[in-house]
């Protein structure tokens, strides 16, 4: 069986250990050197960066997030996860499970710098990679695209080693025939994983998994599928494409394909942002207009700074509120012209806020803009004459 050492990055015919360096970190698969779509995911990214910069925390449980009653876990390291904390968990709950954890507020600027280092390494392997966030990306390593004449698996092993030695954190890699399977593969065997899902085995591996595993199937869609008798992917595999389309419309065709391990989505580099927004969660619920408006003004300033930095302007204002009982309200307002100015964003949002400030308690407020336009179209002078 074709095999590859993940430490010295050398291929060999077969075996449990690398014949060159003796490492047991070996991956073997019949399709290992034929597959070309990869998903790369940094392991507990924020926490790993903090541990890199503070080696004394190497064996300690580390949680990145804002402490306090309304704080949530941004990232928990793998030591902390053994005790139960997970991303998006309320901080108080995480600390109940792991009271000895070290809590570190997030430093997004630092994480962005690390992410840029990793993207520079990706660009040495292929010009076609699609970042999904600071810590993960899809890569197209097909012949004619990749920049080094080596199989994708070898380039990925080299990339993982380069990230460890040059950046100081670890990544997990999934290699397959398409984006869906590559992402599914990278989620296995973390941290420092290298997982392959081949075309021949895809349907069989998918069959016992819940329908929520499929791309685009969130909680509500999963509940709808289960109500229709589709609890596992095997249930979908047994249904005809016509039946799924009749039940779920165009999404039925996607379900039919994904259940068989098919995914036609292309890897799209440098996907433009569709919106820019910022939000904040209050330490205590807020009912009055004045403190809500003050928070809104601060968020508008942050949105404006990001618009200027990214050289875009927003044409439609979006305001978001979350009530004390977790009901989310979203209100939109079309602006007279695209803007990059905080005062324009705040002025458009305040009337929307005033209409919703009716005594209800709010735990979160957010503001942003969408329908992005070039900065040359922003804030025409006649609007401020």
Coordinates of C-alpha atoms in Angstrom, one line a residue, residues 5 12 14-20 22-26:
X5 CA 6.2 9.3 6.6
X12 CA 7.6 4.2 0.7
X14 CA 4.3 -0.2 2.8
X15 CA 4.9 -0.8 6.5
X16 CA 4.0 0.4 10.0
X17 CA 7.2 2.4 10.4
X18 CA 9.2 4.6 8.1
X19 CA 12.2 2.6 6.7
X20 CA 14.2 5.8 6.4
X22 CA 12.0 4.9 11.9
X23 CA 9.0 7.1 12.7
X24 CA 5.7 5.6 13.5
X25 CA 3.9 8.7 12.2
X26 CA 2.9 7.0 8.9

